Short mmCIF file of C-alpha atoms and ligand atoms in Angstrom, two decimals:
data_model
loop_
_atom_site.label_atom_id
_atom_site.label_comp_id
_atom_site.label_asym_id
_atom_site.label_seq_id
_atom_site.Cartn_x
_atom_site.Cartn_y
_atom_site.Cartn_z
CA UNK X 1 17.47 -99.83 -22.19
CA UNK X 2 18.55 -96.34 -23.24
CA UNK X 3 16.23 -94.77 -25.77
CA UNK X 4 15.33 -91.53 -27.40
CA UNK X 5 12.79 -89.81 -25.15
CA UNK X 6 9.97 -87.53 -26.25
CA UNK X 7 11.70 -84.43 -24.94
CA UNK X 8 15.09 -85.34 -26.47
CA UNK X 9 17.12 -82.20 -27.21
CA UNK X 10 20.42 -82.10 -29.09
CA UNK X 11 21.32 -79.08 -26.96
CA UNK X 12 21.49 -81.26 -23.83
CA UNK X 13 24.14 -83.43 -25.48
CA UNK X 14 26.42 -80.71 -26.84
CA UNK X 15 29.71 -80.44 -24.96
CA UNK X 16 29.34 -77.71 -22.31
CA UNK X 17 31.66 -75.15 -23.92
CA UNK X 18 29.76 -75.36 -27.23
CA UNK X 19 26.41 -75.25 -25.50
CA UNK X 20 27.27 -72.03 -23.69
CA UNK X 21 29.25 -70.29 -26.44
CA UNK X 22 28.16 -67.54 -28.79
CA UNK X 23 29.11 -67.93 -32.44
CA UNK X 24 31.28 -65.40 -34.23
CA UNK X 25 29.21 -62.74 -35.99
CA UNK X 26 30.70 -61.88 -39.40
CA UNK X 27 30.22 -58.44 -40.92
CA UNK X 28 26.92 -58.01 -42.74
CA UNK X 29 26.80 -59.16 -46.38
CA UNK X 30 23.80 -57.17 -47.66
CA UNK X 31 21.42 -58.61 -50.25
CA UNK X 32 20.67 -56.54 -53.32
CA UNK X 33 22.73 -53.86 -54.99
CA UNK X 34 23.31 -50.21 -54.35
CA UNK X 35 25.45 -50.65 -51.25
CA UNK X 36 28.90 -49.22 -50.70
CA UNK X 37 30.38 -52.04 -48.67
CA UNK X 38 33.20 -50.87 -46.40
CA UNK X 39 32.57 -53.22 -43.46
CA UNK X 40 34.68 -56.38 -43.97
CA UNK X 41 37.95 -55.10 -45.46
CA UNK X 42 37.41 -56.77 -48.82
CA UNK X 43 39.28 -55.27 -51.76
CA UNK X 44 37.23 -53.16 -54.17
CA UNK X 45 39.24 -54.63 -57.08
CA UNK X 46 39.03 -57.97 -58.88
CA UNK X 47 41.83 -60.49 -58.42
CA UNK X 48 44.48 -61.04 -61.09
CA UNK X 49 43.01 -62.03 -64.50
CA UNK X 50 45.22 -65.15 -64.40
CA UNK X 51 42.93 -66.46 -61.63
CA UNK X 52 40.05 -66.96 -64.08
CA UNK X 53 42.27 -68.97 -66.43
CA UNK X 54 43.53 -71.14 -63.57
CA UNK X 55 39.95 -71.90 -62.44
CA UNK X 56 38.84 -72.83 -65.96
CA UNK X 57 41.76 -75.27 -66.29
CA UNK X 58 41.20 -76.81 -62.87
CA UNK X 59 37.53 -77.60 -63.47
CA UNK X 60 38.53 -80.55 -65.69
CA UNK X 61 40.36 -82.09 -62.70
CA UNK X 62 37.64 -81.61 -60.09
CA UNK X 63 36.82 -85.35 -59.94
CA UNK X 64 40.24 -85.83 -58.32
CA UNK X 65 41.08 -84.98 -54.72
CA UNK X 66 43.36 -81.98 -54.30
CA UNK X 67 46.99 -82.28 -53.29
CA UNK X 68 46.63 -82.90 -49.52
CA UNK X 69 49.43 -80.55 -48.48
CA UNK X 70 48.93 -77.83 -51.13
CA UNK X 71 52.53 -78.69 -52.07
CA UNK X 72 52.95 -76.27 -54.98
CA UNK X 73 51.83 -73.41 -52.75
CA UNK X 74 54.16 -74.36 -49.92
CA UNK X 75 57.04 -74.44 -52.38
CA UNK X 76 56.14 -71.11 -53.93
CA UNK X 77 55.71 -69.41 -50.56
CA UNK X 78 58.97 -70.88 -49.23
CA UNK X 79 60.78 -69.19 -52.13
CA UNK X 80 58.87 -65.96 -51.70
CA UNK X 81 59.66 -65.65 -47.99
CA UNK X 82 63.13 -67.22 -47.92
CA UNK X 83 62.21 -70.22 -45.76
CA UNK X 84 62.08 -73.94 -46.48
CA UNK X 85 58.85 -75.68 -47.69
CA UNK X 86 58.53 -77.62 -44.43
CA UNK X 87 58.24 -74.24 -42.67
CA UNK X 88 55.05 -73.37 -44.58
CA UNK X 89 51.44 -74.43 -43.90
CA UNK X 90 48.63 -73.65 -46.33
CA UNK X 91 45.06 -73.31 -45.11
CA UNK X 92 41.45 -72.66 -45.98
CA UNK X 93 41.79 -68.98 -45.12
CA UNK X 94 43.73 -67.44 -42.25
CA UNK X 95 40.78 -68.38 -40.03
CA UNK X 96 41.66 -72.06 -40.49
CA UNK X 97 45.29 -71.32 -39.58
CA UNK X 98 44.09 -69.74 -36.33
CA UNK X 99 41.70 -72.61 -35.60
CA UNK X 100 44.41 -75.22 -36.22
CA UNK X 101 46.88 -73.37 -33.96
CA UNK X 102 44.23 -73.19 -31.26
CA UNK X 103 43.60 -76.94 -31.64
CA UNK X 104 47.31 -77.73 -31.23
CA UNK X 105 48.23 -75.31 -28.46
CA UNK X 106 45.11 -74.44 -26.43
CA UNK X 107 42.54 -76.36 -24.41
CA UNK X 108 43.06 -79.28 -22.06
CA UNK X 109 44.11 -76.79 -19.38
CA UNK X 110 46.35 -74.74 -21.71
CA UNK X 111 45.25 -71.09 -21.91
CA UNK X 112 45.32 -68.76 -24.89
CA UNK X 113 46.06 -65.04 -24.71
CA UNK X 114 45.39 -61.97 -26.81
CA UNK X 115 45.58 -58.21 -26.65
CA UNK X 116 42.32 -56.27 -26.62
CA UNK X 117 40.89 -54.92 -28.92
CA UNK X 118 41.78 -57.42 -31.57
CA UNK X 119 40.17 -59.86 -34.00
CA UNK X 120 36.94 -60.97 -32.32
CA UNK X 121 37.22 -64.50 -33.72
CA UNK X 122 40.10 -65.39 -31.33
CA UNK X 123 37.96 -65.78 -28.18
CA UNK X 124 35.41 -67.84 -30.13
CA UNK X 125 38.13 -70.27 -31.27
CA UNK X 126 39.46 -70.52 -27.71
CA UNK X 127 36.00 -71.28 -26.40
CA UNK X 128 35.52 -74.12 -28.90
CA UNK X 129 38.68 -75.71 -27.44
CA UNK X 130 37.38 -75.00 -23.92
CA UNK X 131 40.53 -72.95 -23.38
CA UNK X 132 40.72 -69.97 -21.04
CA UNK X 133 41.42 -66.69 -22.89
CA UNK X 134 43.58 -64.14 -21.13
CA UNK X 135 43.04 -60.65 -22.54
CA UNK X 136 45.58 -57.87 -22.17
CA UNK X 137 44.00 -54.47 -22.85
CA UNK X 138 45.83 -51.88 -24.90
CA UNK X 139 46.27 -48.46 -23.31
CA UNK X 140 44.23 -45.72 -25.02
CA UNK X 141 47.22 -44.69 -27.13
CA UNK X 142 47.39 -48.27 -28.50
CA UNK X 143 51.08 -48.73 -27.71
CA UNK X 144 51.98 -52.43 -27.48
CA UNK X 145 51.95 -53.57 -23.80
CA UNK X 146 55.25 -55.44 -24.25
CA UNK X 147 55.98 -56.29 -20.61
CA UNK X 148 52.47 -57.55 -19.92
CA UNK X 149 52.49 -59.79 -22.99
CA UNK X 150 55.94 -61.13 -22.14
CA UNK X 151 54.76 -61.92 -18.62
CA UNK X 152 51.59 -63.73 -19.80
CA UNK X 153 51.36 -67.35 -18.72
CA UNK X 154 49.25 -68.32 -21.74
CA UNK X 155 50.44 -71.24 -23.85
CA UNK X 156 49.54 -69.50 -27.12
CA UNK X 157 49.45 -65.75 -27.69
CA UNK X 158 47.75 -64.05 -30.65
CA UNK X 159 48.85 -60.59 -31.73
CA UNK X 160 47.29 -58.88 -34.74
CA UNK X 161 49.86 -56.67 -36.47
CA UNK X 162 48.96 -54.35 -38.01
CA UNK X 163 46.18 -54.44 -35.46
CA UNK X 164 42.54 -55.00 -36.29
CA UNK X 165 40.33 -53.09 -35.82
CA UNK X 166 42.59 -50.11 -35.05
CA UNK X 167 45.01 -50.40 -38.00
CA UNK X 168 47.91 -49.53 -35.69
CA UNK X 169 51.31 -50.94 -36.70
CA UNK X 170 53.71 -52.03 -33.96
CA UNK X 171 57.46 -51.55 -34.09
CA UNK X 172 59.46 -54.66 -34.97
CA UNK X 173 61.66 -54.17 -31.91
CA UNK X 174 58.61 -54.10 -29.60
CA UNK X 175 57.07 -57.24 -31.11
CA UNK X 176 60.46 -58.93 -30.86
CA UNK X 177 60.75 -58.08 -27.16
CA UNK X 178 57.23 -59.35 -26.45
CA UNK X 179 57.80 -62.62 -28.34
CA UNK X 180 61.23 -63.20 -26.83
CA UNK X 181 60.00 -62.69 -23.28
CA UNK X 182 56.98 -64.94 -23.83
CA UNK X 183 57.39 -68.64 -23.03
CA UNK X 184 54.65 -70.06 -25.30
CA UNK X 185 53.86 -70.01 -29.00
CA UNK X 186 53.66 -66.43 -30.27
CA UNK X 187 51.37 -65.97 -33.26
CA UNK X 188 51.57 -62.77 -35.27
CA UNK X 189 48.43 -62.45 -37.39
CA UNK X 190 49.80 -60.48 -40.35
CA UNK X 191 46.58 -60.49 -42.37
CA UNK X 192 47.19 -56.81 -43.18
CA UNK X 193 51.00 -56.85 -43.50
CA UNK X 194 50.95 -56.21 -47.26
CA UNK X 195 49.52 -52.75 -46.55
CA UNK X 196 52.03 -52.00 -43.79
CA UNK X 197 55.52 -50.51 -43.77
CA UNK X 198 57.15 -53.58 -42.17
CA UNK X 199 56.46 -57.18 -41.13
CA UNK X 200 57.92 -59.84 -38.84
CA UNK X 201 58.96 -62.59 -41.27
CA UNK X 202 62.63 -62.08 -40.35
CA UNK X 203 61.76 -62.77 -36.72
CA UNK X 204 61.34 -66.47 -37.69
CA UNK X 205 65.14 -66.70 -38.05
CA UNK X 206 65.65 -65.27 -34.57
CA UNK X 207 63.06 -66.97 -32.37
CA UNK X 208 61.74 -70.56 -32.44
CA UNK X 209 58.33 -69.73 -30.94
CA UNK X 210 57.05 -67.36 -33.65
CA UNK X 211 54.27 -68.15 -36.10
CA UNK X 212 53.39 -65.73 -38.89
CA UNK X 213 49.77 -66.04 -40.12
CA UNK X 214 48.78 -64.51 -43.46
CA UNK X 215 45.52 -64.19 -45.37
CA UNK X 216 45.01 -63.84 -49.11
CA UNK X 217 41.48 -62.49 -48.57
CA UNK X 218 42.38 -58.85 -48.25
CA UNK X 219 45.52 -57.92 -50.18
CA UNK X 220 44.97 -60.38 -53.06
CA UNK X 221 41.23 -59.72 -53.34
CA UNK X 222 40.42 -63.38 -52.66
CA UNK X 223 38.03 -63.29 -49.70
CA UNK X 224 35.59 -65.46 -51.65
CA UNK X 225 38.20 -68.12 -52.35
CA UNK X 226 39.47 -68.92 -48.81
CA UNK X 227 43.24 -68.99 -48.83
CA UNK X 228 45.75 -68.25 -46.08
CA UNK X 229 49.07 -69.57 -44.82
CA UNK X 230 51.41 -69.82 -41.88
CA UNK X 231 55.20 -69.60 -41.62
CA UNK X 232 56.86 -71.23 -38.60
CA UNK X 233 59.47 -73.78 -37.58
CA UNK X 234 59.19 -77.22 -39.22
CA UNK X 235 58.29 -78.59 -35.78
CA UNK X 236 55.29 -76.27 -35.38
CA UNK X 237 54.16 -76.88 -38.99
CA UNK X 238 54.30 -80.67 -38.44
CA UNK X 239 52.04 -80.33 -35.40
CA UNK X 240 49.59 -78.21 -37.40
CA UNK X 241 49.56 -80.80 -40.19
CA UNK X 242 48.54 -83.48 -37.69
CA UNK X 243 45.21 -81.85 -36.85
CA UNK X 244 44.02 -80.16 -40.04
CA UNK X 245 41.45 -81.73 -42.37
CA UNK X 246 43.32 -84.09 -44.68
CA UNK X 247 42.11 -82.16 -47.76
CA UNK X 248 41.83 -78.76 -46.16
CA UNK X 249 42.19 -76.67 -49.33
CA UNK X 250 40.11 -77.41 -52.42
CA UNK X 251 41.61 -77.82 -55.89
CA UNK X 252 39.95 -74.57 -56.97
CA UNK X 253 41.32 -72.63 -54.02
CA UNK X 254 44.83 -74.00 -54.56
CA UNK X 255 44.73 -73.05 -58.24
CA UNK X 256 43.33 -69.60 -57.48
CA UNK X 257 45.89 -68.86 -54.78
CA UNK X 258 48.85 -69.99 -56.87
CA UNK X 259 47.75 -67.93 -59.88
CA UNK X 260 47.32 -64.83 -57.72
CA UNK X 261 50.71 -65.30 -56.00
CA UNK X 262 52.48 -65.73 -59.33
CA UNK X 263 51.11 -62.41 -60.65
CA UNK X 264 53.19 -60.29 -58.29
CA UNK X 265 53.13 -57.12 -60.47
CA UNK X 266 49.32 -57.14 -60.38
CA UNK X 267 49.37 -57.61 -56.59
CA UNK X 268 51.79 -54.69 -56.22
CA UNK X 269 49.45 -52.45 -58.25
CA UNK X 270 46.47 -53.40 -56.05
CA UNK X 271 48.41 -52.47 -52.91
CA UNK X 272 49.62 -49.18 -54.43
CA UNK X 273 46.06 -48.15 -55.29
CA UNK X 274 44.79 -48.91 -51.77
CA UNK X 275 47.68 -47.01 -50.15
CA UNK X 276 46.99 -43.98 -52.32
CA UNK X 277 43.27 -43.99 -51.47
CA UNK X 278 44.05 -44.57 -47.78
CA UNK X 279 46.39 -41.56 -47.68
CA UNK X 280 43.86 -39.18 -49.22
CA UNK X 281 41.04 -40.52 -47.05
CA UNK X 282 43.10 -40.09 -43.85
CA UNK X 283 43.91 -36.54 -44.92
CA UNK X 284 40.24 -35.75 -45.61
CA UNK X 285 39.19 -37.03 -42.16
CA UNK X 286 41.91 -35.01 -40.42
CA UNK X 287 40.90 -31.88 -42.31
CA UNK X 288 37.51 -32.36 -40.65
CA UNK X 289 39.17 -32.63 -37.21
CA UNK X 290 38.11 -36.26 -36.94
CA UNK X 291 40.55 -38.34 -34.92
CA UNK X 292 41.83 -41.35 -36.83
CA UNK X 293 44.69 -43.73 -36.04
CA UNK X 294 47.56 -43.99 -38.51
CA UNK X 295 46.81 -47.19 -40.42
CA UNK X 296 48.91 -50.08 -41.73
CA UNK X 297 45.85 -51.87 -43.11
CA UNK X 298 43.30 -51.47 -45.91
CA UNK X 299 40.97 -49.74 -43.46
CA UNK X 300 41.01 -46.90 -40.98
CA UNK X 301 39.70 -46.61 -37.43
CA UNK X 302 38.10 -43.21 -37.05
CA UNK X 303 36.33 -41.51 -34.17
CA UNK X 304 33.38 -39.59 -35.65
CA UNK X 305 32.55 -36.17 -34.30
CA UNK X 306 30.93 -32.98 -35.47
CA UNK X 307 31.12 -29.35 -34.36
CA UNK X 308 28.16 -30.05 -32.05
CA UNK X 309 28.81 -33.69 -31.10
CA UNK X 310 31.83 -34.81 -29.12
CA UNK X 311 33.32 -38.25 -29.85
CA UNK X 312 31.62 -41.03 -27.91
CA UNK X 313 29.55 -44.18 -28.22
CA UNK X 314 26.30 -42.32 -28.99
CA UNK X 315 28.03 -40.23 -31.67
CA UNK X 316 29.63 -43.26 -33.30
CA UNK X 317 26.34 -45.12 -33.33
CA UNK X 318 24.50 -42.13 -34.79
CA UNK X 319 27.11 -41.83 -37.55
CA UNK X 320 27.01 -45.58 -38.24
CA UNK X 321 23.21 -45.52 -38.56
CA UNK X 322 23.24 -42.44 -40.78
CA UNK X 323 25.77 -44.02 -43.14
CA UNK X 324 23.68 -47.20 -43.23
CA UNK X 325 20.50 -45.27 -44.04
CA UNK X 326 22.49 -43.92 -46.97
CA UNK X 327 23.51 -47.44 -48.01
CA UNK X 328 27.09 -47.20 -46.81
CA UNK X 329 28.13 -50.08 -44.58
CA UNK X 330 31.02 -49.71 -42.15
CA UNK X 331 31.81 -51.74 -39.00
CA UNK X 332 30.91 -50.70 -35.47
CA UNK X 333 32.23 -52.51 -32.36
CA UNK X 334 30.02 -51.33 -29.47
CA UNK X 335 31.04 -54.00 -26.94
CA UNK X 336 34.35 -52.55 -25.77
CA UNK X 337 35.07 -49.14 -24.25
CA UNK X 338 38.27 -48.95 -26.34
CA UNK X 339 36.29 -49.28 -29.60
CA UNK X 340 32.77 -47.98 -28.96
CA UNK X 341 33.46 -44.40 -30.03
CA UNK X 342 35.07 -45.50 -33.33
CA UNK X 343 34.03 -46.82 -36.72
CA UNK X 344 36.19 -49.12 -38.81
CA UNK X 345 36.02 -48.09 -42.45
CA UNK X 346 37.48 -50.28 -45.21
CA UNK X 347 39.30 -48.54 -48.05
CA UNK X 348 37.17 -48.92 -51.17
CA UNK X 349 37.32 -47.25 -54.57
CA UNK X 350 38.31 -43.56 -54.54
CA UNK X 351 34.72 -42.66 -55.50
CA UNK X 352 33.35 -44.79 -52.61
CA UNK X 353 35.42 -42.74 -50.17
CA UNK X 354 34.27 -39.45 -51.72
CA UNK X 355 30.65 -40.54 -51.41
CA UNK X 356 31.25 -41.51 -47.78
CA UNK X 357 32.77 -38.08 -47.06
CA UNK X 358 29.78 -36.42 -48.67
CA UNK X 359 27.33 -38.37 -46.46
CA UNK X 360 29.57 -37.79 -43.44
CA UNK X 361 29.46 -34.04 -44.06
CA UNK X 362 25.66 -34.12 -44.16
CA UNK X 363 25.63 -36.02 -40.88
CA UNK X 364 28.11 -33.57 -39.33
CA UNK X 365 25.92 -30.62 -40.28
CA UNK X 366 22.79 -32.18 -38.79
CA UNK X 367 24.16 -34.26 -35.93
C1 PLP G 1 40.00 -60.94 -42.16
C2 PLP G 1 40.89 -61.41 -41.06
C3 PLP G 1 41.25 -62.77 -40.95
C4 PLP G 1 40.58 -63.81 -41.79
O1 PLP G 1 41.24 -64.10 -42.94
P1 PLP G 1 40.68 -65.22 -43.94
O2 PLP G 1 41.90 -65.55 -44.72
O3 PLP G 1 39.59 -64.59 -44.75
O4 PLP G 1 40.20 -66.37 -43.12
C5 PLP G 1 42.18 -63.15 -39.99
N1 PLP G 1 42.70 -62.24 -39.14
C6 PLP G 1 42.36 -60.94 -39.19
C7 PLP G 1 42.96 -59.99 -38.22
C8 PLP G 1 41.44 -60.50 -40.15
O5 PLP G 1 41.06 -59.21 -40.17
#
């Protein structure tokens, strides 16, 4: 008879890919006050005031299950983007969109692909599906490797545009060429598109293999709510609906997301404020001869240096640590030669950026 032995370990029973995988490490969420938090690209502003009203009203209905398809949201977003409601999927954050796509199109011998550097959750999601992940490195100038992507044999390709963590925006024509040449499902993670000069929604009308993934965490100031969506052909959306949780978005999250989407003027003001702060922060870094990529996101990717310290991994780490000692949190990605001399800095309040520059100047004098 089979029985539970003394040395029984759950670890021995986990499927091999889970047993050997490393979990995604989210940016630090510090306890206690006094921090300037520029490490996870959250907005420094509150969401639309109509969100609070929507939550208060929804509380009375919390005993009831939510609408299983987030129907009102799909209808609103279809209007907003000029597609039909069956071409919209609503999810528990963009992360769920990515996980669902990975579940449908990767694993069981089907590989996923991504460009590198990019969102570090992608390889984790591939690993959960036991899918191989093909990575295509960017050249140092971060120009999109169109031919290499088009030639990839992956079943599902994930492109972050504007890119994270670099902030670099890719030309529509280049993305189009990569997607058109690629034979699998081509996902464009447009989490940061609201801060960019262009996006790829119109590509949906041209190519059947494109999926646009969006998040409401960053540009709507709703990271704490968990809301994101996908636009794709009705066929792709139907496949995604097969494998999601049946009630994947809570009543509160649906109400919050709809209220925020309906207050478009407020959203436009949030974006305008971030773009203004981003422009002056970029200028301030360049005045200090610090290399920084042009950014289409609510963050910048800067390569710290000082008159006595050349850019490099040790310099970036020293700057990161100095900022942290001064209670300013930014994000450092030491595991890749394309990112280890840079820091990713979210755009916060104008005064947050001034404080950061002040601490940076102290570091530059003493580094
Ligand atoms: C933040 C981020 C996400 C996650 O979005 P959520 O809606 O919070 O799940 C997805 N993709 C990229 C590139 C991100 O930076």
